[in-house]
Each structure stands twice: as structure tokens, then as C-alpha cells.
Amino acid sequence: MAAAFTSACSSPQEAANEPAGDTTPIKVGLVYSQTGALAGYGKQYIEGWKAGLAFATKGTGKVGSRPVEVKEVDDAGDPAKAVSAAKDLIGQGYKIIAGSTGSAVAGQVAPLAAQNKVLFISGPAASDAVTGVNKYTFRSGRQSYQDVLAAKSYLPSPTGKKVLVFAQEGTFGKSNADAVKAVIGGAGATVDNLFVPASATEFTGFAAQAKNAKADMIFVAWAGTTAPAMWTALDQQGVLGSTMVVTGIDQRASWATFGAAGGKLSLLAHYFDGASDNEATTALRKGVEGGKLDLFHPDGFTAAQMVVRAAGEGGDDADKMVTALEGWSFDGVKGKLTVRKEDHALLQPMFQGKFSGSGADLKPELVKAIDPADATPPVVQMKG
């Protein structure tokens, strides 16, 4: 799985190479979910962005002598709104677009980057299709393949085992299913999918199907407000007591909704509060209200670090910004991060966790940090 790569190491606070005295604003458009089903994720992203920008610019809000001018636009999770907003920003002369809370949005915005030669840094969107989609597109979060590699660590001998993917219909669910088939299925397991309509609100029947599948592992890929009802159904139908259920840790607000199911789950994590402790983590904690970190705070923080790097080295030239990011290694909230040159995958640590406590006191505890080398997706050919 691991691919060889060359990385150029430097500090996120590296001095910019802009001409002395240039005070032209660096215009950054942030198109993300301020409202809609993923608004909670969007709130974390923007909080992380602000803390990351302060960290990467040493509190100045400037790259060299150039102030970073940010315009925020709500896409409400709607790809059409996101495309319209991105086109409008590009028309106004913005050379950097970031955000994309949802995978469907990222998939529609990414082509605009190549068409208009602007830098696009996707955010929490986990779809593997974002990696390698074109030379102008990067990501500041993880991708589904990395989630599945973290899940695979719970099934060290997949040969002959049966795995069921329990997921919502849509880009996110399909991306996870494809990754499970490639990673765990490729290692010898039989992989089946059970897709649930995104509009569903009653899950008893689906939970019964999952129980009857008699899988050795059930991989659950879920996002949004229906998660509590889904977990309750799985628990009531005896799924959690009959097989190993592996899922990603969702945002903090969802933890209590796991209820009695929480302690029965094997957790993989992109991030949770307490998973890391470093200079960037400390800076992020200071910038977040109450100091409580959440799932997608690192994505916003990392995006700001990448923007400062790109603008500092490339100015307003998108091709130079791309070159500045390709192969770059830096210290982020999660630890050591590397932008893979070949396809712009963001190589990063992943985490195993386990819930302790109950109810409102339920919280994840770190079981194991998974080295980036053990959570590295295969290189894909750059498409454009």
C-alpha cells in the first residue's frame, strides 16, 4: 500500500517570498456548509481555519506584507450552490478556493480549479475521487481509503472473513464501500454492501438485514442527524452484540447519541480531542471556544497552513502554488503531514479509539496512533 515519496520539509511559519512592501491582499474564498445537514462540520472547519491562519502567520494575518483577505460563502451542502459560489469568486479574481464540507460538493468544485487554473483545497470531504482529480486540487483532510486502512487494523487476518459495509447511499457511502472492497477485500475477505437511502428515518429493517448477514466485521459509514436512530436500531436488533462493528468517530455532539452502543464499538478516527498533543494542537485549542476540539477542526487548521505555504511561495501564480505544496511535509494538529507529489493525497496519522463512560460523559480514549506509513492510500494517476 505504501508508496515512496519525496518530501520537502519546512515550517508552517516559513517566511514568504513576496516582494518587500507588497500589500496587495491574498484573496481566499471559503465555500463550505454554514447551514444544512453538515453545518456542524462547517463550524468546526471555520474555527480551525481561523486558528490555523493565526498560527501559520504568527498572529499577523499576513503572508509577508500581504494581508490574507477571506470571503466566506455558504453552500448549504448543495453542489449547485457551491459551483455557483466558486464561479463567482473566481470571476472576482480569487486565486484560492477552499472548503467543501461534503464529498458531492468537492466533486463538483474540483473541475473548476483545473478549468480556471486556481488553487482548490478541499476540506472535510472524504471522497477518494478528490485525490488525483487534477493538478490544482488538494485536500486538507483525510480520505475514505485512510479510514478503511485504519479499520483493517482491527482485522489482521482478513482471508476467508466476511465483511459487511453498512452505509448511506450517496458519494460518501459509495466511496467507503469501494475502499473497503479494495483494502479488506483485496486482502482476502468477502465484502458485501448494505446501502440505506439517505432519506430513511426508520432503520429496524436495515438493522435486521445486517444481523442476518452474519458478518465477521460490519463497517459502518454514516454522517448526519440520523445517526442516533441508526445506532439505536443496530443495538436493539442485537447487531452490536453479535459481531465486531467498526466505525469512525463522529463529531463531539454525536457522542452521547451512541447511548448503550458506544462501549460496544471499535472506533477508527480521523481525529478526536486528546488524540494528539503538539504545538499546533495547543494553538488550535486556544483558538476554539472552550478549548474543546472536534472532528474537523484539524481540516480547517491544515487548510490555512497550506494556503500560507502556497501564497508565500507562489504569490498569485497557481502553478507556482501547486509546486510549493507538492511534496511538502509539515507539522500539523494530527502530527506530521505530507502532501504526496504524485496525486496530492495528504498522508497523515490515523487513530484507533474506544469509548469510555456513558451518556453525557461518554468520550473516546486513544488506543493507538496509526503511523502515516500504515494509512497510506495507493498512488493514483493524476487525471488532469
Short mmCIF file of C-alpha atoms in Angstrom, two decimals:
data_model
loop_
_atom_site.label_atom_id
_atom_site.label_comp_id
_atom_site.label_asym_id
_atom_site.label_seq_id
_atom_site.Cartn_x
_atom_site.Cartn_y
_atom_site.Cartn_z
CA MET A 1 0.00 0.00 0.00
CA ALA A 2 2.71 2.40 0.96
CA ALA A 3 4.15 4.44 -1.86
CA ALA A 4 7.56 6.01 -1.96
CA PHE A 5 7.50 9.76 -1.95
CA THR A 6 9.86 12.69 -1.69
CA SER A 7 9.02 15.37 0.78
CA ALA A 8 10.38 18.83 1.30
CA CYS A 9 10.39 19.78 4.96
CA SER A 10 9.74 23.29 6.16
CA SER A 11 7.95 25.17 8.91
CA PRO A 12 4.34 26.36 8.55
CA GLN A 13 5.59 29.76 9.68
CA GLU A 14 8.20 29.85 6.91
CA ALA A 15 8.86 33.38 5.69
CA ALA A 16 7.11 34.34 2.48
CA ASN A 17 8.97 35.23 -0.67
CA GLU A 18 6.74 38.13 -1.67
CA PRO A 19 8.35 41.39 -2.81
CA ALA A 20 9.05 43.75 0.06
CA GLY A 21 6.31 46.28 0.53
CA ASP A 22 3.67 44.44 -1.50
CA THR A 23 0.42 44.92 0.41
CA THR A 24 -1.96 43.50 -2.21
CA PRO A 25 -4.43 41.24 -0.39
CA ILE A 26 -4.22 37.50 -0.86
CA LYS A 27 -7.85 36.72 -1.61
CA VAL A 28 -9.13 33.38 -0.31
CA GLY A 29 -12.66 32.16 -0.88
CA LEU A 30 -14.03 29.68 1.66
CA VAL A 31 -17.06 27.81 0.30
CA TYR A 32 -18.39 25.48 2.99
CA SER A 33 -21.53 24.43 4.86
CA GLN A 34 -22.66 27.18 7.20
CA THR A 35 -26.18 25.73 7.10
CA GLY A 36 -27.66 22.39 6.12
CA ALA A 37 -27.09 18.84 7.34
CA LEU A 38 -23.32 19.30 7.70
CA ALA A 39 -23.38 22.75 9.31
CA GLY A 40 -21.75 21.36 12.46
CA TYR A 41 -18.79 20.17 10.42
CA GLY A 42 -18.62 23.54 8.69
CA LYS A 43 -18.50 25.36 12.03
CA GLN A 44 -15.52 23.26 13.09
CA TYR A 45 -13.80 23.88 9.78
CA ILE A 46 -14.03 27.67 10.01
CA GLU A 47 -12.91 27.70 13.66
CA GLY A 48 -9.94 25.56 12.70
CA TRP A 49 -9.19 27.81 9.74
CA LYS A 50 -9.03 30.94 11.89
CA ALA A 51 -6.77 29.29 14.46
CA GLY A 52 -4.57 27.84 11.71
CA LEU A 53 -4.21 31.18 9.96
CA ALA A 54 -3.14 32.83 13.20
CA PHE A 55 -0.65 30.03 13.81
CA ALA A 56 0.80 29.98 10.30
CA THR A 57 1.15 33.78 10.10
CA LYS A 58 2.36 34.19 13.71
CA GLY A 59 -0.73 36.19 14.54
CA THR A 60 -0.29 38.80 11.81
CA GLY A 61 -2.88 37.53 9.35
CA LYS A 62 -0.34 38.32 6.66
CA VAL A 63 1.91 36.40 4.30
CA GLY A 64 4.95 38.61 4.18
CA SER A 65 3.46 42.10 3.92
CA ARG A 66 0.30 40.89 2.19
CA PRO A 67 -2.87 40.57 4.30
CA VAL A 68 -4.98 37.44 3.84
CA GLU A 69 -8.46 38.57 2.81
CA VAL A 70 -11.08 35.88 3.36
CA LYS A 71 -14.61 35.73 1.95
CA GLU A 72 -16.91 33.08 3.38
CA VAL A 73 -19.81 31.68 1.33
CA ASP A 74 -22.43 29.16 2.46
CA ASP A 75 -23.04 26.27 0.06
CA ALA A 76 -25.61 24.64 2.43
CA GLY A 77 -24.22 21.28 1.28
CA ASP A 78 -25.65 21.84 -2.22
CA PRO A 79 -23.17 21.17 -5.07
CA ALA A 80 -25.03 23.59 -7.37
CA LYS A 81 -24.75 26.41 -4.83
CA ALA A 82 -21.08 25.60 -4.28
CA VAL A 83 -20.32 25.69 -8.00
CA SER A 84 -22.16 28.99 -8.37
CA ALA A 85 -20.27 30.48 -5.43
CA ALA A 86 -16.90 29.23 -6.69
CA LYS A 87 -17.55 30.64 -10.17
CA ASP A 88 -18.50 33.97 -8.65
CA LEU A 89 -15.33 34.09 -6.54
CA ILE A 90 -13.15 33.12 -9.49
CA GLY A 91 -14.84 35.84 -11.54
CA GLN A 92 -13.89 38.33 -8.81
CA GLY A 93 -10.25 37.35 -9.16
CA TYR A 94 -9.87 34.88 -6.31
CA LYS A 95 -6.95 32.52 -6.97
CA ILE A 96 -7.51 30.30 -3.93
CA ILE A 97 -10.72 28.42 -3.08
CA ALA A 98 -11.02 26.20 -0.01
CA GLY A 99 -13.77 24.46 1.93
CA SER A 100 -16.04 21.70 0.60
CA THR A 101 -17.58 20.14 3.69
CA GLY A 102 -19.31 17.41 1.67
CA SER A 103 -17.91 14.97 -0.89
CA ALA A 104 -20.54 15.71 -3.54
CA VAL A 105 -19.63 19.39 -3.35
CA ALA A 106 -15.91 18.73 -3.67
CA GLY A 107 -16.50 16.58 -6.73
CA GLN A 108 -18.28 19.44 -8.50
CA VAL A 109 -15.94 22.26 -7.46
CA ALA A 110 -12.67 20.47 -8.27
CA PRO A 111 -13.09 20.63 -12.08
CA LEU A 112 -13.47 24.41 -11.86
CA ALA A 113 -9.97 24.62 -10.40
CA ALA A 114 -8.44 23.00 -13.45
CA GLN A 115 -10.63 24.91 -15.90
CA ASN A 116 -9.70 28.27 -14.38
CA LYS A 117 -6.21 27.49 -13.06
CA VAL A 118 -6.91 28.37 -9.46
CA LEU A 119 -5.83 26.52 -6.32
CA PHE A 120 -8.56 24.45 -4.67
CA ILE A 121 -8.04 22.89 -1.22
CA SER A 122 -10.91 20.58 -0.35
CA GLY A 123 -11.82 20.26 3.34
CA PRO A 124 -13.68 17.55 5.31
CA ALA A 125 -14.96 15.92 2.09
CA ALA A 126 -13.65 12.34 2.33
CA SER A 127 -14.29 11.03 -1.18
CA ASP A 128 -11.25 9.26 -2.63
CA ALA A 129 -12.16 10.75 -6.01
CA VAL A 130 -10.78 14.13 -4.88
CA THR A 131 -7.26 12.70 -4.75
CA GLY A 132 -5.62 12.96 -8.15
CA VAL A 133 -8.64 14.59 -9.80
CA ASN A 134 -6.44 17.37 -11.24
CA LYS A 135 -3.17 19.18 -10.54
CA TYR A 136 -4.85 22.23 -8.99
CA THR A 137 -6.85 20.27 -6.39
CA PHE A 138 -5.54 19.34 -2.93
CA ARG A 139 -7.17 18.25 0.30
CA SER A 140 -6.70 19.32 3.94
CA GLY A 141 -8.47 16.30 5.45
CA ARG A 142 -8.32 12.56 5.20
CA GLN A 143 -9.90 10.35 2.54
CA SER A 144 -12.08 7.25 2.84
CA TYR A 145 -9.24 4.91 1.92
CA GLN A 146 -7.35 6.06 5.01
CA ASP A 147 -10.40 5.39 7.18
CA VAL A 148 -10.58 1.86 5.82
CA LEU A 149 -6.87 1.23 6.36
CA ALA A 150 -7.46 2.20 9.97
CA ALA A 151 -10.41 -0.23 10.09
CA LYS A 152 -8.29 -3.01 8.59
CA SER A 153 -6.05 -2.85 11.65
CA TYR A 154 -8.95 -4.46 13.56
CA LEU A 155 -8.98 -7.46 11.17
CA PRO A 156 -5.32 -8.50 10.87
CA SER A 157 -6.13 -11.78 9.04
CA PRO A 158 -8.88 -10.96 6.51
CA THR A 159 -8.58 -14.13 4.39
CA GLY A 160 -11.83 -16.07 4.45
CA LYS A 161 -13.64 -13.48 6.60
CA LYS A 162 -16.94 -11.82 5.70
CA VAL A 163 -17.25 -8.04 5.89
CA LEU A 164 -20.45 -6.02 5.51
CA VAL A 165 -20.41 -2.32 4.67
CA PHE A 166 -23.44 -0.62 6.23
CA ALA A 167 -23.66 2.86 4.71
CA GLN A 168 -25.87 5.61 3.38
CA GLU A 169 -26.49 5.82 -0.33
CA GLY A 170 -24.51 8.62 -1.95
CA THR A 171 -20.96 9.67 -2.69
CA PHE A 172 -19.68 9.25 0.86
CA GLY A 173 -21.16 5.77 1.31
CA LYS A 174 -20.00 4.51 -2.08
CA SER A 175 -16.51 5.87 -1.50
CA ASN A 176 -16.28 3.93 1.75
CA ALA A 177 -17.68 0.77 0.18
CA ASP A 178 -15.21 0.94 -2.69
CA ALA A 179 -12.35 1.45 -0.27
CA VAL A 180 -13.39 -1.49 1.93
CA LYS A 181 -13.61 -3.73 -1.13
CA ALA A 182 -10.18 -2.59 -2.33
CA VAL A 183 -8.40 -2.74 1.04
CA ILE A 184 -10.01 -5.52 3.08
CA GLY A 185 -11.48 -7.40 0.14
CA GLY A 186 -8.15 -7.16 -1.63
CA ALA A 187 -6.56 -8.83 1.40
CA GLY A 188 -8.83 -11.87 1.08
CA ALA A 189 -12.15 -11.00 2.73
CA THR A 190 -15.56 -11.28 1.07
CA VAL A 191 -17.19 -7.84 1.08
CA ASP A 192 -20.92 -7.14 0.72
CA ASN A 193 -22.73 -3.79 0.84
CA LEU A 194 -25.97 -2.75 2.52
CA PHE A 195 -26.85 0.77 1.35
CA VAL A 196 -29.55 2.68 3.21
CA PRO A 197 -31.44 5.52 1.45
CA ALA A 198 -30.18 8.88 2.66
CA SER A 199 -33.80 9.92 3.28
CA ALA A 200 -34.51 6.98 5.63
CA THR A 201 -35.55 7.71 9.21
CA GLU A 202 -36.57 4.19 10.30
CA PHE A 203 -33.77 1.62 10.45
CA THR A 204 -35.15 -1.50 12.12
CA GLY A 205 -35.47 -3.43 8.87
CA PHE A 206 -32.00 -2.49 7.74
CA ALA A 207 -30.56 -3.46 11.13
CA ALA A 208 -32.26 -6.87 10.84
CA GLN A 209 -30.65 -7.37 7.43
CA ALA A 210 -27.27 -6.52 8.94
CA LYS A 211 -27.80 -9.07 11.73
CA ASN A 212 -28.81 -11.78 9.24
CA ALA A 213 -25.68 -11.17 7.16
CA LYS A 214 -23.64 -12.93 9.90
CA ALA A 215 -20.52 -10.94 9.05
CA ASP A 216 -17.22 -11.16 10.92
CA MET A 217 -16.98 -7.37 10.73
CA ILE A 218 -19.54 -4.69 9.97
CA PHE A 219 -18.05 -1.41 8.78
CA VAL A 220 -20.48 1.47 9.34
CA ALA A 221 -20.07 4.65 7.27
CA TRP A 222 -22.58 7.27 8.41
CA ALA A 223 -22.86 11.04 8.66
CA GLY A 224 -25.55 13.48 9.67
CA THR A 225 -28.50 13.78 12.02
CA THR A 226 -30.00 10.29 11.58
CA ALA A 227 -27.06 8.58 13.29
CA PRO A 228 -28.75 8.25 16.74
CA ALA A 229 -31.74 6.38 15.31
CA MET A 230 -29.47 4.17 13.22
CA TRP A 231 -27.27 3.16 16.20
CA THR A 232 -30.31 2.50 18.38
CA ALA A 233 -31.72 0.18 15.73
CA LEU A 234 -28.46 -1.74 15.36
CA ASP A 235 -28.23 -2.17 19.12
CA GLN A 236 -31.85 -3.19 19.58
CA GLN A 237 -31.58 -5.79 16.82
CA GLY A 238 -28.57 -7.34 18.54
CA VAL A 239 -26.06 -6.45 15.85
CA LEU A 240 -23.55 -4.89 18.23
CA GLY A 241 -23.55 -7.95 20.48
CA SER A 242 -23.16 -10.50 17.71
CA THR A 243 -20.26 -9.19 15.65
CA MET A 244 -17.44 -6.67 15.62
CA VAL A 245 -18.73 -3.29 14.47
CA VAL A 246 -16.14 -0.77 13.34
CA THR A 247 -16.99 2.84 12.65
CA GLY A 248 -15.46 6.28 12.55
CA ILE A 249 -15.81 8.65 15.49
CA ASP A 250 -18.20 11.42 14.51
CA GLN A 251 -18.27 14.94 15.92
CA ARG A 252 -18.47 15.57 19.66
CA ALA A 253 -22.18 16.41 19.57
CA SER A 254 -22.93 12.86 18.45
CA TRP A 255 -21.04 11.02 21.18
CA ALA A 256 -23.88 10.84 23.68
CA THR A 257 -26.25 9.60 20.96
CA PHE A 258 -24.38 6.30 20.78
CA GLY A 259 -26.03 5.52 24.12
CA ALA A 260 -25.51 1.91 25.22
CA ALA A 261 -23.96 1.22 21.81
CA GLY A 262 -20.90 3.38 22.45
CA GLY A 263 -18.82 0.99 24.52
CA LYS A 264 -19.55 -1.87 22.10
CA LEU A 265 -17.88 -0.25 19.10
CA SER A 266 -14.35 -0.48 17.75
CA LEU A 267 -13.54 3.06 16.69
CA LEU A 268 -11.34 4.41 13.94
CA ALA A 269 -10.71 8.11 13.99
CA HIS A 270 -9.68 10.89 11.70
CA TYR A 271 -9.40 12.96 14.87
CA PHE A 272 -10.85 13.49 18.35
CA ASP A 273 -9.93 15.68 21.29
CA GLY A 274 -6.96 14.05 23.02
CA ALA A 275 -5.68 12.14 20.00
CA SER A 276 -2.63 14.43 19.70
CA ASP A 277 -0.59 16.85 21.77
CA ASN A 278 1.81 19.21 19.99
CA GLU A 279 2.42 22.88 19.21
CA ALA A 280 -0.30 23.01 16.57
CA THR A 281 -2.79 21.27 18.85
CA THR A 282 -2.09 23.83 21.57
CA ALA A 283 -2.60 26.71 19.11
CA LEU A 284 -5.85 25.19 17.87
CA ARG A 285 -7.15 24.67 21.39
CA LYS A 286 -6.52 28.34 22.21
CA GLY A 287 -8.47 29.40 19.14
CA VAL A 288 -11.56 27.27 19.78
CA GLU A 289 -14.27 28.37 22.18
CA GLY A 290 -13.95 26.44 25.41
CA GLY A 291 -10.80 24.75 24.13
CA LYS A 292 -12.76 21.64 23.12
CA LEU A 293 -11.50 20.18 19.86
CA ASP A 294 -13.68 18.28 17.43
CA LEU A 295 -13.57 16.05 14.38
CA PHE A 296 -12.95 18.60 11.62
CA HIS A 297 -11.09 21.36 13.44
CA PRO A 298 -7.80 19.99 12.03
CA ASP A 299 -9.10 20.24 8.44
CA GLY A 300 -9.60 23.98 8.69
CA PHE A 301 -6.32 24.46 10.55
CA THR A 302 -4.42 22.44 7.93
CA ALA A 303 -6.09 24.34 5.07
CA ALA A 304 -4.80 27.62 6.49
CA GLN A 305 -1.29 26.22 6.79
CA MET A 306 -1.44 25.07 3.16
CA VAL A 307 -2.75 28.44 1.94
CA VAL A 308 0.01 30.33 3.72
CA ARG A 309 2.62 27.98 2.26
CA ALA A 310 1.16 28.22 -1.26
CA ALA A 311 0.79 32.00 -1.27
CA GLY A 312 4.14 32.54 0.41
CA GLU A 313 5.99 30.55 -2.23
CA GLY A 314 3.77 31.10 -5.25
CA GLY A 315 2.23 34.53 -4.89
CA ASP A 316 -0.79 34.72 -7.20
CA ASP A 317 0.56 32.16 -9.67
CA ALA A 318 -1.50 28.97 -9.28
CA ASP A 319 1.13 26.79 -10.95
CA LYS A 320 3.78 28.02 -8.53
CA MET A 321 1.38 27.45 -5.63
CA VAL A 322 0.89 23.87 -6.79
CA THR A 323 4.65 23.34 -6.92
CA ALA A 324 5.02 24.80 -3.42
CA LEU A 325 2.57 22.27 -1.97
CA GLU A 326 3.65 19.15 -3.83
CA GLY A 327 5.89 17.03 -1.62
CA TRP A 328 5.62 19.44 1.31
CA SER A 329 5.90 17.96 4.82
CA PHE A 330 4.85 19.98 7.84
CA ASP A 331 3.77 19.64 11.46
CA GLY A 332 0.01 19.85 11.89
CA VAL A 333 -2.60 19.19 14.54
CA LYS A 334 -2.57 15.44 13.89
CA GLY A 335 1.22 15.25 13.68
CA LYS A 336 3.49 15.00 10.64
CA LEU A 337 1.59 15.63 7.39
CA THR A 338 2.86 15.23 3.84
CA VAL A 339 1.29 16.31 0.56
CA ARG A 340 2.15 13.48 -1.83
CA LYS A 341 3.51 14.94 -5.04
CA GLU A 342 2.12 12.34 -7.41
CA ASP A 343 -1.59 12.73 -6.64
CA HIS A 344 -1.90 15.24 -3.77
CA ALA A 345 -3.07 12.70 -1.20
CA LEU A 346 -2.50 14.07 2.30
CA LEU A 347 -0.51 11.46 4.19
CA GLN A 348 -1.25 11.65 7.91
CA PRO A 349 -1.65 9.67 11.13
CA MET A 350 -4.96 7.96 11.85
CA PHE A 351 -6.21 6.79 15.24
CA GLN A 352 -7.89 3.87 16.99
CA GLY A 353 -10.17 4.70 19.88
CA LYS A 354 -12.62 3.26 22.38
CA PHE A 355 -15.49 4.96 24.17
CA SER A 356 -15.45 5.10 27.96
CA GLY A 357 -18.12 6.42 30.31
CA SER A 358 -21.78 6.64 29.41
CA GLY A 359 -24.46 9.13 28.42
CA ALA A 360 -23.28 12.73 28.52
CA ASP A 361 -19.96 11.55 29.97
CA LEU A 362 -19.18 9.26 27.04
CA LYS A 363 -15.85 10.15 25.48
CA PRO A 364 -13.26 8.48 23.24
CA GLU A 365 -9.87 7.44 24.54
CA LEU A 366 -6.83 6.87 22.38
CA VAL A 367 -5.99 3.20 21.84
CA LYS A 368 -3.37 3.58 19.15
CA ALA A 369 -1.96 6.19 16.77
CA ILE A 370 -1.58 4.66 13.32
CA ASP A 371 1.58 5.79 11.56
CA PRO A 372 1.08 7.59 8.21
CA ALA A 373 3.01 4.78 6.52
CA ASP A 374 0.34 2.32 7.66
CA ALA A 375 -2.51 4.55 6.49
CA THR A 376 -1.18 5.45 3.05
CA PRO A 377 -3.58 5.04 0.10
CA PRO A 378 -2.15 3.73 -3.19
CA VAL A 379 -0.95 6.33 -5.67
CA VAL A 380 -3.48 7.19 -8.36
CA GLN A 381 -2.67 8.72 -11.72
CA MET A 382 -3.31 12.45 -11.92
CA LYS A 383 -6.31 12.90 -14.18
CA GLY A 384 -5.90 16.48 -15.23
#
